[in-house]
Each structure stands twice: as C-alpha cells, then as structure tokens.
PDB file of C-alpha atoms in Angstrom:
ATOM      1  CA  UNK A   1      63.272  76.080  64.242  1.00 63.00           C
ATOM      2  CA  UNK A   2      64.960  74.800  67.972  1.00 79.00           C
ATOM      3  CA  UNK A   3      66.828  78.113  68.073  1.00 92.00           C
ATOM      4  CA  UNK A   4      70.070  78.914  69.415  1.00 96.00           C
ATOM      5  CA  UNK A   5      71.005  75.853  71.381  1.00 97.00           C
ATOM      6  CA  UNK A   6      73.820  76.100  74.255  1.00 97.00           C
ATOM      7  CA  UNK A   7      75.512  73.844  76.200  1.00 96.00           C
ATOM      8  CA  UNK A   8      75.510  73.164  79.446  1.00 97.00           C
ATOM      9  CA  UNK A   9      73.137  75.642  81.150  1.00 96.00           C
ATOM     10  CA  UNK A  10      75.231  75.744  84.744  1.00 97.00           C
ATOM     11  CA  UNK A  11      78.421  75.257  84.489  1.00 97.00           C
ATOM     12  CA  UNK A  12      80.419  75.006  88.428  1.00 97.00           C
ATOM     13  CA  UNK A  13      83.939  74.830  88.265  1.00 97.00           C
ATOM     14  CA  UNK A  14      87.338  75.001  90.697  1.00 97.00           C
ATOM     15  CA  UNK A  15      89.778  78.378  89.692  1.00 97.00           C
ATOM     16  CA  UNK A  16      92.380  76.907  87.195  1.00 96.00           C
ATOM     17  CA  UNK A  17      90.044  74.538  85.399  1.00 97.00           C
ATOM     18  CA  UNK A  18      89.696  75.000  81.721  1.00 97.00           C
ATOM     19  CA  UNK A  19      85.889  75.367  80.778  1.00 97.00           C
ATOM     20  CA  UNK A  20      84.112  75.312  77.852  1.00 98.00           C
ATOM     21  CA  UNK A  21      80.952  76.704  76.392  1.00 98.00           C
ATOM     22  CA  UNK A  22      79.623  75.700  73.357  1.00 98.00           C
ATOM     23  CA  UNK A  23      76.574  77.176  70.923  1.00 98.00           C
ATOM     24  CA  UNK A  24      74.761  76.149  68.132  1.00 97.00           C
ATOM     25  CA  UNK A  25      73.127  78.898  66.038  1.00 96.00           C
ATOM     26  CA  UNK A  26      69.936  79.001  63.979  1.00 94.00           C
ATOM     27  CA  UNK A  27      70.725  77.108  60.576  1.00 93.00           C
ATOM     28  CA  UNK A  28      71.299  79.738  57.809  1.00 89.00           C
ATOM     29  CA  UNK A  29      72.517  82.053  60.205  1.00 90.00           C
ATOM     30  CA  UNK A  30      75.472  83.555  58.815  1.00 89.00           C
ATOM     31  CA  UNK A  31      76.799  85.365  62.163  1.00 91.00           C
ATOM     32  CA  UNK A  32      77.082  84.558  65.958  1.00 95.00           C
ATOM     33  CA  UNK A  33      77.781  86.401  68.840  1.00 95.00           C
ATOM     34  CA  UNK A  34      79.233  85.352  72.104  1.00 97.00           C
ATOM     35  CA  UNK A  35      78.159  87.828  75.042  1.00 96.00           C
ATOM     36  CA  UNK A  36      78.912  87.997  78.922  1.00 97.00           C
ATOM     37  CA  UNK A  37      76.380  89.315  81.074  1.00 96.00           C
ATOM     38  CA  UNK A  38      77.574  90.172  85.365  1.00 95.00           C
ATOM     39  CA  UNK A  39      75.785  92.532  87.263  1.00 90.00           C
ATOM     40  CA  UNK A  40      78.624  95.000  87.212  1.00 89.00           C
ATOM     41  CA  UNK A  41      79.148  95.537  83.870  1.00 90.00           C
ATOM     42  CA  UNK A  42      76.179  94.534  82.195  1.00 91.00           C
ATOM     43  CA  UNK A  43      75.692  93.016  78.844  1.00 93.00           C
ATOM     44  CA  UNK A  44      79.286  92.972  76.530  1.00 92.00           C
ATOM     45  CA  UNK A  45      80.180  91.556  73.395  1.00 93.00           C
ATOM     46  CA  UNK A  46      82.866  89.394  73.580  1.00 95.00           C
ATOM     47  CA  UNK A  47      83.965  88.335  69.688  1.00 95.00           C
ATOM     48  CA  UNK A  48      81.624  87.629  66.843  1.00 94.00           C
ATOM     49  CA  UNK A  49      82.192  85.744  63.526  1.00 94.00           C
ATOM     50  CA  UNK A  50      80.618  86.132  60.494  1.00 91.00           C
ATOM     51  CA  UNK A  51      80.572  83.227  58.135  1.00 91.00           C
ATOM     52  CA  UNK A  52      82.905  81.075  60.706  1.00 94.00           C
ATOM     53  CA  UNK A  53      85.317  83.950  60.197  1.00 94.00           C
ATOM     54  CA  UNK A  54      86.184  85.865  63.841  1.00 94.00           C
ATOM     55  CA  UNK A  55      85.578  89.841  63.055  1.00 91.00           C
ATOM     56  CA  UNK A  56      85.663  91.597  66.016  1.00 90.00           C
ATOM     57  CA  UNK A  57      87.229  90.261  69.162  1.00 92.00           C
ATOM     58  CA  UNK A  58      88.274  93.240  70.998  1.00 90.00           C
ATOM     59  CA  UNK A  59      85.840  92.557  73.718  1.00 91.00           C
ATOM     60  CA  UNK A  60      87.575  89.445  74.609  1.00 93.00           C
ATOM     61  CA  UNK A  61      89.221  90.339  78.067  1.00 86.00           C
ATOM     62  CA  UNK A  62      92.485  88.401  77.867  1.00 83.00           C
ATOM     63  CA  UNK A  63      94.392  85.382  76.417  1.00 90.00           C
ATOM     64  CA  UNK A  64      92.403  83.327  78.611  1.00 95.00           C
ATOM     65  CA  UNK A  65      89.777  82.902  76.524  1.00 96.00           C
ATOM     66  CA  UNK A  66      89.582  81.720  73.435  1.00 97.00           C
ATOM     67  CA  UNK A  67      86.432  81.279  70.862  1.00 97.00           C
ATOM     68  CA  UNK A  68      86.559  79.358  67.307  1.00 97.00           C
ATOM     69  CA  UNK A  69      83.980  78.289  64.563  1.00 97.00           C
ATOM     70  CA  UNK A  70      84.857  75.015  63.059  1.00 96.00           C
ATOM     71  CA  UNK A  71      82.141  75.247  60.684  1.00 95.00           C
ATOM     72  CA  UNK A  72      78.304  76.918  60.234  1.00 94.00           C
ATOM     73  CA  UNK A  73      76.485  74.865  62.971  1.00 95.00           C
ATOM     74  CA  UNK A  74      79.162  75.071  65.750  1.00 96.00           C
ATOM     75  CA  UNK A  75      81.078  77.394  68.308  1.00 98.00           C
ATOM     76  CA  UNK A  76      82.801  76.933  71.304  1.00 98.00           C
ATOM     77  CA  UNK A  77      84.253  79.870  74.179  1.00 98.00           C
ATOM     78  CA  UNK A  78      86.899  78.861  75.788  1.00 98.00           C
ATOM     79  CA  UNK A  79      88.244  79.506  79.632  1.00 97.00           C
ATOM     80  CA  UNK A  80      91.564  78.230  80.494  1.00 96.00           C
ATOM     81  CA  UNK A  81      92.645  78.929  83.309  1.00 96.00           C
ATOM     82  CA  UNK A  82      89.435  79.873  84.486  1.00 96.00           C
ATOM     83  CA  UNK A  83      89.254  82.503  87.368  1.00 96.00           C
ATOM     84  CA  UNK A  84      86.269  83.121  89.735  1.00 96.00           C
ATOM     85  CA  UNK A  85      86.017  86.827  88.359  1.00 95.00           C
ATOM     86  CA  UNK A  86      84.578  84.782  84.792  1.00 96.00           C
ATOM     87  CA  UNK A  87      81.750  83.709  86.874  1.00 97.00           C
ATOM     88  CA  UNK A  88      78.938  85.223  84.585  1.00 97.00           C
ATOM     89  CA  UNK A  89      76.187  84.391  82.087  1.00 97.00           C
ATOM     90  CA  UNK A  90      77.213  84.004  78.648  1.00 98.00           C
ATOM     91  CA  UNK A  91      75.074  84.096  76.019  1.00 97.00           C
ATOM     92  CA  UNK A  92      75.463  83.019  72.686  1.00 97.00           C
ATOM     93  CA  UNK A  93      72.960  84.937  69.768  1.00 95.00           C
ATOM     94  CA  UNK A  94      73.198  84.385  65.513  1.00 93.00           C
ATOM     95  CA  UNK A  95      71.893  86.754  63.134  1.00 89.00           C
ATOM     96  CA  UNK A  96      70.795  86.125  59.337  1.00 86.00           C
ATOM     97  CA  UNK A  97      72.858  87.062  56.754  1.00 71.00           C
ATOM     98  CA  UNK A  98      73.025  90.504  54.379  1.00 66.00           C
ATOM     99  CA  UNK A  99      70.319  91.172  52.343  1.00 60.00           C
ATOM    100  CA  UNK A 100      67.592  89.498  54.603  1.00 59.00           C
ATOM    101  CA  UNK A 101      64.700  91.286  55.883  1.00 57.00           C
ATOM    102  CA  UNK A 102      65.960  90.749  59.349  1.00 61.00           C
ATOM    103  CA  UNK A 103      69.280  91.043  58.943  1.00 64.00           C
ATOM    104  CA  UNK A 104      69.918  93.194  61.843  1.00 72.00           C
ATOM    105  CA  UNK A 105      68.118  90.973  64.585  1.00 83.00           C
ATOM    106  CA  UNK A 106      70.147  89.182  66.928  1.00 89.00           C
ATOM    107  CA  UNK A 107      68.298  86.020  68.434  1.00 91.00           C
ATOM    108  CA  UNK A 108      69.836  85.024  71.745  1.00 94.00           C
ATOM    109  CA  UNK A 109      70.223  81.395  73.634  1.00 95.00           C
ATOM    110  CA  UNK A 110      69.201  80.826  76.576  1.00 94.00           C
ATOM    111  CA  UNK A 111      72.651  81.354  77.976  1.00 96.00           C
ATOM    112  CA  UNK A 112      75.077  79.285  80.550  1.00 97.00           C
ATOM    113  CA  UNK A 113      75.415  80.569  83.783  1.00 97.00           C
ATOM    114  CA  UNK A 114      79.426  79.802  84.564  1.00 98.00           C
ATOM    115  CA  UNK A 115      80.359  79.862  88.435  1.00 97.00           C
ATOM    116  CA  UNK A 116      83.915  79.362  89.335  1.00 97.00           C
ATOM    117  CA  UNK A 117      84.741  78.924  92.657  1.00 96.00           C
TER     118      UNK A 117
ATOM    119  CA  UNK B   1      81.594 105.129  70.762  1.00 70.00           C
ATOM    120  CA  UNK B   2      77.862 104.691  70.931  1.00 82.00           C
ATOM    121  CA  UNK B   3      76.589 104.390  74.642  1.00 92.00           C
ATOM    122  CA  UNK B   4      73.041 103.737  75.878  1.00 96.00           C
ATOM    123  CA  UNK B   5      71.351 105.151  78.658  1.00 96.00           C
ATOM    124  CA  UNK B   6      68.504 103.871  80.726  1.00 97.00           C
ATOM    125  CA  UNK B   7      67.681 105.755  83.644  1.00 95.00           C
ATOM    126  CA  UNK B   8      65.453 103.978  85.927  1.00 96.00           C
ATOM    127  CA  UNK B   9      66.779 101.009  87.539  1.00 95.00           C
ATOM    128  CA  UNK B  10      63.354  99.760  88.686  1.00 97.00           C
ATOM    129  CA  UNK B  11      59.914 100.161  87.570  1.00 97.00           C
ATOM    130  CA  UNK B  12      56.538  98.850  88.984  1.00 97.00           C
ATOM    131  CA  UNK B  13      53.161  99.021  87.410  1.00 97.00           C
ATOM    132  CA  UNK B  14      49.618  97.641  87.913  1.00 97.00           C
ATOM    133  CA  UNK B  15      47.911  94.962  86.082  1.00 97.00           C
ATOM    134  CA  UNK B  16      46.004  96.470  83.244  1.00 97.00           C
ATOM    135  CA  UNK B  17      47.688  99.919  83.544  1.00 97.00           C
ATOM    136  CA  UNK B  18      49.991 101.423  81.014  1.00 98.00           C
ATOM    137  CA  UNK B  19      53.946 101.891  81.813  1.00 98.00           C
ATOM    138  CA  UNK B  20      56.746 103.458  79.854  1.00 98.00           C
ATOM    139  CA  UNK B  21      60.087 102.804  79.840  1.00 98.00           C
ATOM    140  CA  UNK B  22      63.202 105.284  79.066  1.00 98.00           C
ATOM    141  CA  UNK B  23      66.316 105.031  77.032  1.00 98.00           C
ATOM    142  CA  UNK B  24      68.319 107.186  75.651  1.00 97.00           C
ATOM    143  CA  UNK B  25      71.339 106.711  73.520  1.00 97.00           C
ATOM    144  CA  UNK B  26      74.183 108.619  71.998  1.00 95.00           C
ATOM    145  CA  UNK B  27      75.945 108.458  68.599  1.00 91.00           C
ATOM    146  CA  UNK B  28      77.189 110.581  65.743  1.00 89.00           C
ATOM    147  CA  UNK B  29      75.009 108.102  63.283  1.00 88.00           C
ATOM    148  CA  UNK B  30      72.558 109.221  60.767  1.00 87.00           C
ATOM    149  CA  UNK B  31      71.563 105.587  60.367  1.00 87.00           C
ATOM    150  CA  UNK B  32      70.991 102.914  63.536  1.00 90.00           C
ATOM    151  CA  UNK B  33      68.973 100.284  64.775  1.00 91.00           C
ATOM    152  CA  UNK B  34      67.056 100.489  68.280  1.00 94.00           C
ATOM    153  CA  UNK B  35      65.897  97.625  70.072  1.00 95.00           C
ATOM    154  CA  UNK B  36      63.869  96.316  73.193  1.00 97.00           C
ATOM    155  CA  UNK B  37      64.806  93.261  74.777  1.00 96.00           C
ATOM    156  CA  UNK B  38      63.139  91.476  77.292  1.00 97.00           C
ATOM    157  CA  UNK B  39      65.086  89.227  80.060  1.00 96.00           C
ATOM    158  CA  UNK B  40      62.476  87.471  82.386  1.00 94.00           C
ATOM    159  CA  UNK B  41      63.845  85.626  85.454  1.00 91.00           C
ATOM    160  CA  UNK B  42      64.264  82.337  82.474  1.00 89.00           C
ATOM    161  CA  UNK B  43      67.308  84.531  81.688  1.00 90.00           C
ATOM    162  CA  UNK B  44      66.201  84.440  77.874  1.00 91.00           C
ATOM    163  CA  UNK B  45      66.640  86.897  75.784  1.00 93.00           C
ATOM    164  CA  UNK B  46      63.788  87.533  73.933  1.00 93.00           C
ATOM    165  CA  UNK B  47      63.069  90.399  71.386  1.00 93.00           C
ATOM    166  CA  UNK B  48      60.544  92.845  71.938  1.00 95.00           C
ATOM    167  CA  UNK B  49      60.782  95.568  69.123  1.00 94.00           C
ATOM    168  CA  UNK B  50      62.892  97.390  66.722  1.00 92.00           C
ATOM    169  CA  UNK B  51      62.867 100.517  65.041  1.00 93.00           C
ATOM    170  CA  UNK B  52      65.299 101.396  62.156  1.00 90.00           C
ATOM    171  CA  UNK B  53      66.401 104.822  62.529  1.00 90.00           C
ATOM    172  CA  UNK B  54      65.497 105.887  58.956  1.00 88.00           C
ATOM    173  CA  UNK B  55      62.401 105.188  59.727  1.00 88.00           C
ATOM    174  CA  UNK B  56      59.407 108.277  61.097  1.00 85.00           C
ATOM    175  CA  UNK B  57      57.271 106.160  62.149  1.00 91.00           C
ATOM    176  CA  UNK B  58      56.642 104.599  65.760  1.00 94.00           C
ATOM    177  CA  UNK B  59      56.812 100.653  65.896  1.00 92.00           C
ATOM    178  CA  UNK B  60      53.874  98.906  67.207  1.00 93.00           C
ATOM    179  CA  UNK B  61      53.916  95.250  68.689  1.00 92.00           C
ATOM    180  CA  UNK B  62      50.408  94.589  69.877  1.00 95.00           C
ATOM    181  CA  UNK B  63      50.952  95.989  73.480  1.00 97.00           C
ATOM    182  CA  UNK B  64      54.359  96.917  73.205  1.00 97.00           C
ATOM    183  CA  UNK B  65      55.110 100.493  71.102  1.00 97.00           C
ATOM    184  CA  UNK B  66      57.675 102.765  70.878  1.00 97.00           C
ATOM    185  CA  UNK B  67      58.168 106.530  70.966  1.00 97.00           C
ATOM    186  CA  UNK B  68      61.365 107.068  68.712  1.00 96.00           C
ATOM    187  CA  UNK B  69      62.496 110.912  69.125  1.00 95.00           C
ATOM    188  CA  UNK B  70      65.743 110.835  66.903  1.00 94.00           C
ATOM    189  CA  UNK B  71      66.916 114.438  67.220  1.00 94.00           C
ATOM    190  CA  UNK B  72      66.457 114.083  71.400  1.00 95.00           C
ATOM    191  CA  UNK B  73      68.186 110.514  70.589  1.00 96.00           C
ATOM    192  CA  UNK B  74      65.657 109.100  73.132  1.00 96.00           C
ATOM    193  CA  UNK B  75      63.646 105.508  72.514  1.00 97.00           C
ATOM    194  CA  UNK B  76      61.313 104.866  74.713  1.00 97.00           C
ATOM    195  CA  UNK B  77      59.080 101.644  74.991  1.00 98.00           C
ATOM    196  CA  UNK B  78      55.413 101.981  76.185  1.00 98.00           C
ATOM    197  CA  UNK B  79      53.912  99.296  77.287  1.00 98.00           C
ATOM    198  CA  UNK B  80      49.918  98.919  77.569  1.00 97.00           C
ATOM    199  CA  UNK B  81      47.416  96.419  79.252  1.00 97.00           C
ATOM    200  CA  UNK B  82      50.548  95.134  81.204  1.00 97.00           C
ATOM    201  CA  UNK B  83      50.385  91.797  82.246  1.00 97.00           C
ATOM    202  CA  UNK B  84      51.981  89.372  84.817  1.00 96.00           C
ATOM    203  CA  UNK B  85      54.310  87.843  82.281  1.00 95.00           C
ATOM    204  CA  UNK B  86      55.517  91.395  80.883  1.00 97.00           C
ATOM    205  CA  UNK B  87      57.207  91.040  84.668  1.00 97.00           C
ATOM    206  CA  UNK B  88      60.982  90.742  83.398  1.00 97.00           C
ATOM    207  CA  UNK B  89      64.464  93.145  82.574  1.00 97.00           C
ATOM    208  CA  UNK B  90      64.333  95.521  79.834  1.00 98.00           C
ATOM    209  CA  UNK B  91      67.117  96.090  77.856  1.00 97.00           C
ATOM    210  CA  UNK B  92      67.520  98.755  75.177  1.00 97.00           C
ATOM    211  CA  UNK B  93      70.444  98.189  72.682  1.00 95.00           C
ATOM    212  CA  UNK B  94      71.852  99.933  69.643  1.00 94.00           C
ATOM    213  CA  UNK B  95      73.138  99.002  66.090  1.00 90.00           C
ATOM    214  CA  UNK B  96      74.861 100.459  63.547  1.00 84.00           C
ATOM    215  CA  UNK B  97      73.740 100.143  60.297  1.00 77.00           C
ATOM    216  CA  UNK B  98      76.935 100.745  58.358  1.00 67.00           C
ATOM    217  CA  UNK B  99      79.560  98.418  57.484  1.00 64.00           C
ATOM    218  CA  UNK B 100      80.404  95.425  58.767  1.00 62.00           C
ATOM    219  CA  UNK B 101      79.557  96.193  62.930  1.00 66.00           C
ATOM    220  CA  UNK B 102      76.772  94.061  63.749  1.00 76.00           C
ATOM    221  CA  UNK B 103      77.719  94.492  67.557  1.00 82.00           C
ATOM    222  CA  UNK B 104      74.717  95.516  69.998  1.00 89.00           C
ATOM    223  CA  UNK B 105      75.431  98.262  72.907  1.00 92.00           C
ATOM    224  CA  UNK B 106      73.054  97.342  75.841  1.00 94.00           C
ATOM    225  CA  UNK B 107      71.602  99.947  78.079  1.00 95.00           C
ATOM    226  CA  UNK B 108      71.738  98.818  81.718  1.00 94.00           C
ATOM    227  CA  UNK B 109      68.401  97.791  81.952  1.00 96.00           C
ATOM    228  CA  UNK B 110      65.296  98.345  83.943  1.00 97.00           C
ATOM    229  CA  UNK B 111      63.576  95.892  86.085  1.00 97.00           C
ATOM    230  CA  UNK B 112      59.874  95.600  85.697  1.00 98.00           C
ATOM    231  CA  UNK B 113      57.367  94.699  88.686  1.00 97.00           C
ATOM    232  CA  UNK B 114      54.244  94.272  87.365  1.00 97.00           C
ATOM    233  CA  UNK B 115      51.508  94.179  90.461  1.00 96.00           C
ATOM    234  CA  UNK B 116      48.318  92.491  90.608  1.00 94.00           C
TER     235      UNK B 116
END
C-alpha cells in the first residue's frame, strides 16, 4: 500500500492567497484526519470525517479554512485568505473502519509544510 | 478534556544504552488508547506502539516497550539497544475508546539525541 499521499510537500505563499492542501488516504480507510503541527501549540486536530461525512470540526480555527471529502479517495484543506500565522505543517492521517483489528490506529502522511509570507 | 503530559523536552542517550521516555496523561476514562509516535527530522509520522487501556499487560515492539501504570495514569516508553535512527521526536497521544471520538491528544513531545 503507497500510504497516505499529500500534496505538495512545501507550499510558499504571499498573505491573502488562497491555498490548498490536498490528501489521499489509505484505500478502505473509512476516516481521515487533517492535523496542524507549529512549535507553539503542538500537534491539533483540525476536523475529521468519517465515511466522507465531516464529524468533528471544532478544531478548525476560523472561517478561513475550509476542508471537504468529495468521495473515499480524496480531501482537500482549504486557506483563503491565507495569513502568515497558518504557516505550519499539516498533516493528513486515515484510520480503518469499526470492527477492524486496528481500528484505532491513525497512519499519518508525510505532511506539507505551508509558509506564508 | 483529556490532556497529555510529557515532561522532558530533550533527551540524549548512548548508542547501545537503554533510555526511557515519560508521559503522563489525564482523563476520567475507564477505557483509552495510548500511543508512541515517532517524528524523525523526515517529519513523518510513524507509529511506534500502542497499548489499549483494558489491557494489564506491557506492549513489546522488539526494542521499543512500554510501562503502562493506569491508576498513576503514566505511559512510559523504554527504549533498549538504541540506535542512530531511533534519533527523532516522541510523541505520546491519547484515544478514547467510546463513541464516535477517534481524535488523538498529543503530548508535547520529547526530542531524542541518540550519541555515538
């Protein structure tokens, strides 16, 4: 199996640009995370879906960004406007389903490292 | 809300020599998963061990191995024969195994030297 695949690895953009992450998880994976890792605060969940369905977003910090599931093999974060204080690594990670012997491990990408200037 | 605790910031061991690293964590669970990440200078994320909470027993993972102390809520990974790749972040994180919360709480993490 590739793994969880994300896209692009570096990301450099100018304040006010509208950036986008994207992730493709494990196939058969029925949940994925999006994560945002700075120094200061460390590793946070952002949203997760289960089944392309979002379940938890409170971790999103504000209407500026934006994360959908248009089907099992796809997800994009959005940024727009983007503001250097996003500048970050964000990982994307999928887990199995219910009822799987590894249900509760999370299996992480190798992240995009966003820097807005 | 759960939180995680890891105390040391940085840790340094020698090649060959054994090295443990502390978490602790704090919830009003009866049932949880623990976990060890690993976060080498690659920036992957990469899984190290788990331990489900239910569970008495330590988990082993060739050189990696836990000791799980539920009632002193403490999880801390021991790791033996280090090596130059074990060099790398640790992060512990937490899991609730009830309901529909698969989110993981990360501890802070500790950075590992690992000297030749």
């Amino acid at each position: 199996d590739a793994g969880v695949i994300q896209s692009p690895r570096h990301e450099v953009t100018e304040m006010g640009q509208e950036v986008t992450l994207r992730c493709k998880p494990i196939s058969g994976h029925d949940y994925l995370f999006w994560y945002r890792q700075t120094m200061m605060r460390g590793l946070e969940l952002l949203i997760y879906f289960n089944n392309n369905v979002p379940i938890d977003d409170s971790g999103m910090p504000e209407d500026r960004f934006s994360a959908k599931m248009p089907n099992a093999s796809f997800s994009t974060l959005k940024i727009q406007p983007s503001e250097p204080r996003d500048s970050a690594v964000y990982f994307c990670a999928s887990s199995p389903g219910r009822w799987t012997a590894t249900t509760y491990e999370q299996y992480f990408g190798p992240g995009t490292r966003l820097t807005v200037t | 809300a759960q939180t995680v605790t890891q105390s040391q910031p940085e840790m340094s061991v020698q090649e060959a020599e054994t090295v443990t690293l502390s978490c602790t964590y704090d919830t009003s669970e009866s049932d949880y998963y623990l976990f060890w990440y690993k976060q080498p200078p690659s920036r992957q994320m990469i899984l190290v061990i788990r331990q489900e909470a239910y569970k008495q027993q330590n988990a082993t993972e060739n050189r990696f191995s836990v000791n799980f102390q539920k009632a002193a809520k403490s999880f801390s990974l021991k790791i033996s024969d280090s090596q130059l790749g074990d060099a790398a972040m640790y992060f512990c994180a937490y899991r609730t195994s009830g309901g529909s919360n698969y989110k993981l709480t990360f501890g802070k993490g500790t950075l590992l030297t690992v000297n030749p």
